[in-house]
Short mmCIF file of N, CA and C in Angstrom, two decimals:
data_model
loop_
_atom_site.label_atom_id
_atom_site.label_comp_id
_atom_site.label_asym_id
_atom_site.label_seq_id
_atom_site.Cartn_x
_atom_site.Cartn_y
_atom_site.Cartn_z
N MET A 456 -11.52 -19.10 -8.80
CA MET A 456 -11.20 -18.01 -7.49
C MET A 456 -9.73 -17.82 -7.05
N LYS A 457 -8.90 -18.77 -7.40
CA LYS A 457 -7.28 -18.59 -7.62
C LYS A 457 -6.80 -17.70 -8.43
N ASN A 458 -7.70 -17.41 -9.77
CA ASN A 458 -7.49 -16.30 -10.49
C ASN A 458 -7.32 -14.60 -10.36
N LEU A 459 -8.60 -14.41 -9.50
CA LEU A 459 -8.54 -13.28 -9.10
C LEU A 459 -6.91 -12.52 -8.59
N HIS A 460 -6.65 -11.40 -8.65
CA HIS A 460 -5.43 -10.93 -8.68
C HIS A 460 -5.11 -10.72 -6.69
N CYS A 461 -6.33 -10.35 -6.07
CA CYS A 461 -5.98 -10.29 -4.77
C CYS A 461 -5.67 -11.75 -3.94
N PHE A 462 -5.84 -12.73 -4.71
CA PHE A 462 -5.45 -14.39 -4.08
C PHE A 462 -4.05 -14.62 -5.02
N GLN A 463 -3.61 -13.91 -5.91
CA GLN A 463 -2.15 -14.57 -6.15
C GLN A 463 -1.19 -15.07 -5.60
N HIS A 464 -1.06 -14.60 -4.31
CA HIS A 464 0.18 -14.92 -3.27
C HIS A 464 -0.23 -15.73 -2.38
N VAL A 465 -1.80 -16.29 -2.21
CA VAL A 465 -2.17 -17.18 -1.47
C VAL A 465 -1.51 -18.91 -1.25
N LYS A 466 -0.88 -19.29 -0.09
CA LYS A 466 -0.61 -20.40 -0.31
C LYS A 466 -1.92 -21.38 -0.21
N TRP A 467 -2.34 -22.23 -1.53
CA TRP A 467 -3.59 -22.67 -1.12
C TRP A 467 -3.23 -23.87 -0.39
N ASN A 468 -2.16 -25.07 0.06
CA ASN A 468 -2.01 -25.96 0.61
C ASN A 468 -0.59 -25.65 1.36
N PRO A 469 -0.94 -24.62 2.43
CA PRO A 469 0.29 -24.51 3.16
C PRO A 469 0.97 -26.04 4.07
N ASP A 470 2.30 -25.89 3.82
CA ASP A 470 3.14 -27.08 4.30
C ASP A 470 3.29 -26.61 5.91
N ARG A 471 3.86 -27.69 6.90
CA ARG A 471 4.02 -27.46 7.99
C ARG A 471 4.77 -26.45 8.50
N ALA A 472 5.53 -26.01 8.21
CA ALA A 472 6.32 -24.86 8.32
C ALA A 472 5.48 -24.02 8.34
N GLU A 473 4.49 -23.31 7.28
CA GLU A 473 3.99 -22.41 7.14
C GLU A 473 2.73 -22.24 7.87
N LEU A 474 2.23 -23.34 8.54
CA LEU A 474 1.31 -23.23 9.44
C LEU A 474 1.77 -22.98 10.74
N ARG A 475 2.91 -23.66 11.25
CA ARG A 475 4.09 -23.42 12.66
C ARG A 475 4.04 -21.77 12.32
N SER A 476 4.36 -21.20 11.38
CA SER A 476 5.05 -19.45 11.39
C SER A 476 3.13 -18.91 11.53
N PHE A 477 2.47 -19.09 11.30
CA PHE A 477 1.16 -18.99 10.72
C PHE A 477 0.96 -19.00 12.39
N ALA A 478 1.03 -20.11 13.14
CA ALA A 478 0.53 -20.25 14.32
C ALA A 478 1.32 -19.32 15.63
N ILE A 479 2.59 -18.89 15.26
CA ILE A 479 3.26 -18.07 16.21
C ILE A 479 2.50 -16.72 15.75
N ALA A 480 2.44 -16.82 14.24
CA ALA A 480 1.91 -15.14 14.20
C ALA A 480 0.56 -14.63 14.68
N MET A 481 -0.33 -15.69 14.86
CA MET A 481 -1.57 -15.44 15.44
C MET A 481 -1.48 -15.12 17.10
N LEU A 482 -0.42 -15.91 17.76
CA LEU A 482 -0.33 -15.94 18.88
C LEU A 482 0.36 -14.48 19.35
N VAL A 483 1.11 -14.21 18.41
CA VAL A 483 1.70 -12.89 19.05
C VAL A 483 1.05 -11.73 18.35
N GLY A 484 0.29 -11.41 17.31
CA GLY A 484 -0.30 -10.58 16.92
C GLY A 484 -1.62 -10.26 17.47
N PHE A 485 -2.31 -11.29 17.95
CA PHE A 485 -3.43 -11.43 18.70
C PHE A 485 -3.17 -11.07 20.33
N GLY A 486 -1.99 -11.57 20.92
CA GLY A 486 -1.48 -11.17 21.89
C GLY A 486 -1.19 -9.73 22.13
N ILE A 487 -0.74 -9.02 20.99
CA ILE A 487 -0.19 -7.64 20.95
C ILE A 487 -1.80 -6.87 20.92
N LEU A 488 -2.72 -7.22 20.15
CA LEU A 488 -3.87 -6.34 19.89
C LEU A 488 -4.41 -6.53 21.31
N GLY A 489 -4.71 -7.93 22.34
CA GLY A 489 -5.18 -7.92 23.30
C GLY A 489 -4.74 -7.01 24.39
N ALA A 490 -3.26 -6.84 24.22
CA ALA A 490 -2.68 -6.27 25.33
C ALA A 490 -2.78 -4.85 24.87
N ILE A 491 -3.11 -4.16 24.16
CA ILE A 491 -3.67 -2.99 23.55
C ILE A 491 -5.05 -2.56 23.87
N ALA A 492 -6.00 -3.65 23.81
CA ALA A 492 -7.20 -3.37 24.38
C ALA A 492 -7.07 -3.38 25.86
N ALA A 493 -6.35 -4.16 26.48
CA ALA A 493 -5.88 -4.34 27.99
C ALA A 493 -5.51 -2.64 28.41
N VAL A 494 -4.84 -1.85 27.77
CA VAL A 494 -4.09 -0.68 28.07
C VAL A 494 -5.01 0.50 27.84
N ARG A 495 -5.74 0.27 26.82
CA ARG A 495 -6.67 1.33 26.57
C ARG A 495 -8.34 1.00 27.39
N GLY A 496 -8.34 0.08 28.01
CA GLY A 496 -9.79 -0.04 28.92
C GLY A 496 -9.35 0.04 30.20
N GLY A 497 -7.75 0.06 30.59
CA GLY A 497 -6.90 0.26 32.00
C GLY A 497 -7.35 -0.71 32.68
N ALA A 498 -7.63 -2.01 32.24
CA ALA A 498 -7.71 -3.29 32.65
C ALA A 498 -7.77 -4.19 31.71
N ILE A 499 -7.85 -5.88 32.21
CA ILE A 499 -8.39 -6.59 31.29
C ILE A 499 -9.77 -7.00 31.01
N VAL A 500 -10.27 -6.26 30.05
CA VAL A 500 -11.58 -6.33 29.59
C VAL A 500 -11.94 -7.78 28.72
N ASP A 501 -13.23 -7.27 28.47
CA ASP A 501 -13.88 -8.39 27.55
C ASP A 501 -13.06 -8.68 26.35
N ALA A 502 -12.68 -7.30 25.65
CA ALA A 502 -12.20 -7.47 24.27
C ALA A 502 -10.83 -7.84 24.23
N SER A 503 -10.03 -7.74 25.27
CA SER A 503 -8.84 -8.11 25.41
C SER A 503 -8.95 -9.87 25.68
N LYS A 504 -9.94 -10.39 26.42
CA LYS A 504 -9.99 -11.69 26.43
C LYS A 504 -10.23 -12.43 25.38
N LEU A 505 -11.20 -11.75 24.68
CA LEU A 505 -11.58 -12.55 23.14
C LEU A 505 -10.35 -12.40 21.91
N LEU A 506 -9.73 -11.51 22.28
CA LEU A 506 -8.50 -11.56 21.20
C LEU A 506 -7.55 -12.55 21.67
N TRP A 507 -7.31 -12.72 22.93
CA TRP A 507 -6.16 -13.69 23.42
C TRP A 507 -6.80 -15.17 23.06
N SER A 508 -8.12 -15.20 23.40
CA SER A 508 -8.80 -16.55 23.11
C SER A 508 -9.11 -16.95 21.45
N ALA A 509 -8.99 -15.87 20.72
CA ALA A 509 -9.22 -16.11 19.19
C ALA A 509 -7.84 -16.19 18.83
N GLY A 510 -6.81 -15.62 19.55
CA GLY A 510 -5.26 -15.95 18.82
C GLY A 510 -5.00 -17.71 19.41
N ALA A 511 -5.22 -17.71 20.48
CA ALA A 511 -4.90 -19.31 21.02
C ALA A 511 -5.52 -20.37 20.30
N ILE A 512 -7.10 -20.14 20.01
CA ILE A 512 -7.83 -20.81 19.39
C ILE A 512 -7.06 -21.39 18.10
N ILE A 513 -6.92 -20.21 17.18
CA ILE A 513 -6.73 -20.40 15.70
C ILE A 513 -4.83 -21.06 16.00
N ALA A 514 -4.06 -20.81 16.90
CA ALA A 514 -2.56 -21.43 16.74
C ALA A 514 -2.89 -22.76 17.32
N ILE A 515 -3.81 -23.37 17.86
CA ILE A 515 -4.08 -24.59 18.30
C ILE A 515 -4.37 -25.43 17.13
N CYS A 516 -5.86 -24.82 16.47
CA CYS A 516 -6.04 -25.51 15.20
C CYS A 516 -4.75 -25.14 14.22
N ALA A 517 -3.98 -24.17 13.94
CA ALA A 517 -2.74 -24.51 12.86
C ALA A 517 -2.23 -26.02 12.58
N PRO A 518 -1.46 -26.56 13.73
CA PRO A 518 -0.96 -27.63 13.64
C PRO A 518 -1.91 -29.14 13.03
N ILE A 519 -2.67 -29.33 13.33
CA ILE A 519 -4.10 -30.13 13.24
C ILE A 519 -4.23 -29.88 11.75
N PRO A 520 -3.79 -31.44 10.99
CA PRO A 520 -3.79 -31.36 9.32
C PRO A 520 -4.83 -30.77 9.02
N GLY A 521 -6.10 -30.89 8.92
CA GLY A 521 -7.29 -30.60 7.84
C GLY A 521 -7.91 -29.01 8.64
N LEU A 522 -7.73 -29.00 9.89
CA LEU A 522 -7.96 -27.70 10.69
C LEU A 522 -7.57 -26.67 10.53
N GLY A 523 -6.00 -27.04 10.31
CA GLY A 523 -4.73 -25.85 9.93
C GLY A 523 -5.15 -25.29 8.58
N ARG A 524 -5.54 -26.07 7.46
CA ARG A 524 -5.36 -25.40 6.28
C ARG A 524 -6.60 -24.49 6.44
N ALA A 525 -7.86 -25.07 6.91
CA ALA A 525 -8.89 -23.95 6.92
C ALA A 525 -9.03 -22.97 7.98
N ALA A 526 -8.44 -22.98 8.95
CA ALA A 526 -8.15 -21.57 9.93
C ALA A 526 -6.80 -20.64 9.17
N TYR A 527 -6.28 -21.02 8.33
CA TYR A 527 -5.23 -20.27 7.67
C TYR A 527 -5.84 -19.77 6.59
N LEU A 528 -6.53 -20.36 5.81
CA LEU A 528 -7.18 -19.67 4.86
C LEU A 528 -8.37 -19.07 5.48
N ALA A 529 -8.98 -19.20 6.23
CA ALA A 529 -10.16 -18.18 7.27
C ALA A 529 -9.14 -16.96 7.55
N VAL A 530 -8.43 -16.89 7.78
CA VAL A 530 -7.81 -15.42 8.10
C VAL A 530 -7.08 -14.96 7.05
N TYR A 531 -6.06 -15.92 5.95
CA TYR A 531 -5.57 -15.03 4.99
C TYR A 531 -6.43 -14.82 3.59
N LEU A 532 -7.37 -15.38 3.38
CA LEU A 532 -8.30 -15.00 2.40
C LEU A 532 -9.12 -13.40 2.78
N PRO A 533 -9.52 -13.35 3.98
CA PRO A 533 -10.29 -11.86 4.12
C PRO A 533 -9.13 -10.99 4.11
N ALA A 534 -7.88 -11.19 4.46
CA ALA A 534 -7.00 -10.36 4.92
C ALA A 534 -6.23 -9.82 3.44
N SER A 535 -6.64 -10.80 2.80
CA SER A 535 -5.83 -10.58 1.32
C SER A 535 -6.75 -9.54 0.38
N VAL A 536 -8.09 -10.02 0.51
CA VAL A 536 -8.93 -8.99 -0.15
C VAL A 536 -8.94 -7.36 0.55
N MET A 537 -9.07 -7.25 1.83
CA MET A 537 -9.29 -6.07 2.68
C MET A 537 -7.93 -5.60 2.01
N GLY A 538 -6.60 -6.04 2.06
CA GLY A 538 -5.35 -5.36 1.73
C GLY A 538 -5.12 -4.88 0.28
N TRP A 539 -5.82 -6.00 -0.51
CA TRP A 539 -5.66 -5.65 -1.94
C TRP A 539 -6.55 -4.15 -1.85
N MET A 540 -7.91 -3.83 -1.45
CA MET A 540 -9.04 -3.19 -1.76
C MET A 540 -8.18 -1.89 -0.77
N VAL A 541 -7.26 -2.08 0.43
CA VAL A 541 -7.23 -0.79 0.97
C VAL A 541 -6.01 -0.43 0.08
N SER A 542 -5.14 -0.74 -0.46
CA SER A 542 -3.67 -0.20 -0.92
C SER A 542 -4.73 0.30 -2.43
N HIS A 543 -5.21 -0.49 -3.18
CA HIS A 543 -5.93 0.32 -4.19
C HIS A 543 -6.73 1.45 -3.90
N VAL A 544 -7.56 1.41 -3.16
CA VAL A 544 -8.15 2.77 -2.75
C VAL A 544 -7.27 3.73 -1.97
N LEU A 545 -6.44 3.63 -1.43
CA LEU A 545 -5.19 4.83 -0.95
C LEU A 545 -4.33 4.71 -2.06
N LEU A 546 -3.81 4.17 -2.79
CA LEU A 546 -3.17 4.71 -3.91
C LEU A 546 -3.88 5.64 -4.88
N THR A 547 -5.12 5.25 -4.87
CA THR A 547 -6.07 5.97 -5.94
C THR A 547 -6.39 7.19 -5.33
N VAL A 548 -6.30 7.45 -4.05
CA VAL A 548 -6.58 8.77 -2.96
C VAL A 548 -5.18 9.51 -3.07
N VAL A 549 -4.36 8.93 -2.97
CA VAL A 549 -2.75 9.51 -2.75
C VAL A 549 -2.32 10.10 -4.11
N PHE A 550 -2.56 9.18 -5.01
CA PHE A 550 -2.35 10.01 -6.70
C PHE A 550 -3.25 10.75 -7.07
N TYR A 551 -4.54 10.93 -6.91
CA TYR A 551 -5.31 11.44 -7.66
C TYR A 551 -5.92 12.77 -7.10
N GLY A 552 -5.66 12.64 -5.51
CA GLY A 552 -6.20 13.58 -4.75
C GLY A 552 -5.39 14.90 -4.76
N PRO A 553 -3.90 14.86 -4.76
CA PRO A 553 -3.19 16.39 -4.94
C PRO A 553 -3.27 16.52 -6.33
N PHE A 554 -3.20 15.84 -7.19
CA PHE A 554 -2.92 16.26 -8.82
C PHE A 554 -4.14 16.87 -9.11
N THR A 555 -5.42 16.32 -8.75
CA THR A 555 -6.83 16.97 -9.17
C THR A 555 -6.94 18.15 -8.31
N ILE A 556 -6.57 18.33 -7.18
CA ILE A 556 -6.56 19.75 -6.41
C ILE A 556 -5.70 20.72 -6.77
N ILE A 557 -4.46 20.43 -7.04
CA ILE A 557 -3.50 21.40 -7.54
C ILE A 557 -3.70 21.91 -9.02
N GLY A 558 -4.42 20.78 -10.03
CA GLY A 558 -5.03 21.37 -11.70
C GLY A 558 -6.12 22.11 -11.34
N ALA A 559 -7.11 21.92 -10.35
CA ALA A 559 -8.18 22.74 -10.19
C ALA A 559 -7.92 24.06 -9.86
N LEU A 560 -6.85 24.11 -8.93
CA LEU A 560 -6.32 25.66 -8.48
C LEU A 560 -5.77 26.31 -9.45
N MET A 561 -4.74 25.71 -10.09
CA MET A 561 -4.24 26.26 -11.50
C MET A 561 -5.24 26.68 -12.43
N ARG A 562 -6.11 26.14 -12.72
CA ARG A 562 -7.10 26.14 -14.09
C ARG A 562 -7.92 27.66 -13.52
N LEU A 563 -8.42 27.68 -12.24
CA LEU A 563 -8.98 28.84 -11.52
C LEU A 563 -8.18 29.96 -11.34
N THR A 564 -7.03 29.79 -11.24
CA THR A 564 -6.16 31.31 -11.08
C THR A 564 -5.45 31.28 -12.28
N GLY A 565 -5.75 30.68 -13.29
CA GLY A 565 -5.04 30.63 -14.49
C GLY A 565 -3.75 30.66 -15.00
N THR A 566 -2.83 29.80 -13.94
CA THR A 566 -1.64 29.87 -14.13
C THR A 566 -1.50 28.70 -15.25
N ASP A 567 -0.33 29.06 -16.02
CA ASP A 567 0.16 28.28 -16.98
C ASP A 567 1.65 27.95 -16.90
N SER A 568 1.98 27.32 -16.11
CA SER A 568 3.28 26.72 -15.91
C SER A 568 4.00 26.27 -17.03
N LEU A 569 3.29 25.59 -17.66
CA LEU A 569 4.06 25.15 -19.07
C LEU A 569 4.24 25.69 -20.02
N MET A 570 3.74 26.83 -19.97
CA MET A 570 3.71 28.04 -21.21
C MET A 570 3.12 27.30 -22.38
N LEU A 571 1.82 26.70 -22.23
CA LEU A 571 1.06 26.04 -23.55
C LEU A 571 0.26 26.94 -24.39
N ARG A 572 -0.40 27.90 -23.48
CA ARG A 572 -1.45 29.03 -24.33
C ARG A 572 -0.30 29.90 -25.08
N LEU A 573 -0.80 29.77 -26.31
CA LEU A 573 -0.14 30.76 -26.82
C LEU A 573 -1.19 32.28 -27.53
N ALA A 574 -0.79 33.20 -27.46
CA ALA A 574 -1.51 34.48 -28.30
C ALA A 574 -1.52 34.17 -29.46
N PRO A 575 -2.69 34.68 -30.26
CA PRO A 575 -2.89 34.25 -31.74
C PRO A 575 -1.66 35.34 -32.44
N GLY A 576 -1.22 34.18 -33.14
CA GLY A 576 0.08 34.66 -33.96
C GLY A 576 1.47 34.65 -33.08
N GLU A 577 1.53 34.23 -32.07
CA GLU A 577 2.78 34.04 -31.27
C GLU A 577 3.18 32.65 -31.72
N THR A 578 4.56 32.36 -31.57
CA THR A 578 5.45 31.53 -31.80
C THR A 578 5.80 30.56 -30.50
N ALA A 579 5.91 29.43 -30.68
CA ALA A 579 6.16 28.47 -29.17
C ALA A 579 7.72 28.66 -29.07
N TRP A 580 8.54 29.38 -30.07
CA TRP A 580 9.80 29.28 -29.97
C TRP A 580 10.20 30.42 -28.92
N ARG A 581 11.17 30.07 -27.79
CA ARG A 581 11.51 31.07 -26.78
C ARG A 581 13.09 30.81 -26.76
N PRO A 582 13.63 32.35 -26.58
CA PRO A 582 14.79 32.25 -27.18
C PRO A 582 15.78 31.59 -25.97
N ALA A 583 16.76 31.02 -26.54
CA ALA A 583 17.91 30.84 -25.75
C ALA A 583 18.99 31.65 -24.98
N LYS A 584 19.09 31.19 -24.10
CA LYS A 584 20.23 31.82 -23.14
C LYS A 584 21.49 31.71 -23.68
N PRO A 585 22.19 32.90 -23.54
CA PRO A 585 23.63 32.92 -24.19
C PRO A 585 24.55 32.00 -23.54
N PRO A 586 25.27 31.15 -24.15
CA PRO A 586 26.14 30.50 -23.52
C PRO A 586 27.23 31.29 -22.56
N GLY A 587 27.35 30.36 -21.52
CA GLY A 587 28.43 31.34 -20.37
C GLY A 587 29.86 30.82 -20.86
N ALA A 588 30.68 31.23 -19.81
CA ALA A 588 32.35 31.46 -19.94
C ALA A 588 32.52 30.02 -19.98
N GLU A 589 33.74 29.63 -20.42
CA GLU A 589 34.46 28.19 -20.83
C GLU A 589 34.24 27.82 -19.34
N GLN A 590 34.67 28.38 -18.25
CA GLN A 590 34.95 27.78 -17.38
C GLN A 590 33.68 27.51 -16.52
N SER A 591 32.54 27.95 -16.95
CA SER A 591 31.44 27.31 -16.15
C SER A 591 31.03 25.65 -16.67
N TYR A 592 31.74 25.73 -17.90
CA TYR A 592 31.34 24.15 -18.37
C TYR A 592 32.28 23.26 -17.31
N TYR A 593 32.82 23.31 -16.53
CA TYR A 593 33.72 22.44 -15.59
C TYR A 593 32.94 22.75 -14.16
N ARG A 594 32.29 23.37 -13.68
CA ARG A 594 31.30 23.92 -12.48
C ARG A 594 29.96 23.81 -13.24
N GLN A 595 29.11 22.56 -13.53
CA GLN A 595 27.73 22.77 -14.01
C GLN A 595 26.99 22.58 -12.90
N PHE A 596 27.44 22.34 -11.51
CA PHE A 596 26.14 22.43 -10.48
C PHE A 596 26.82 23.61 -9.63
#
């Protein structure tokens, strides 16, 4: 399981400092999520209470030696899998989406931007531009 690409950065045996920062992150993160749920609901709703409770429980479990590692891995492992999947799906969509659409449109319209299609008997040679005046070499841009 440790050899899977999405788990390469997991600290399987977190130290006390890592567990402390994890507990703080859970308190802050779930506190913000609970506040967002309260603002959306117009009052303190059940969702915000649930999020605040989850953050508090995870933060309380983090410093306890055996339970801290379990809480850390229970949060970190699913988050690593989701992050790996989302990043790969997003990068695939961002990369293939525009290029596929642009390529299909260019093929449908018959556009040959690279001038790769040659008529029979035509050469790929393109005439060079004549050189400019000597002064243009000093002002290239």
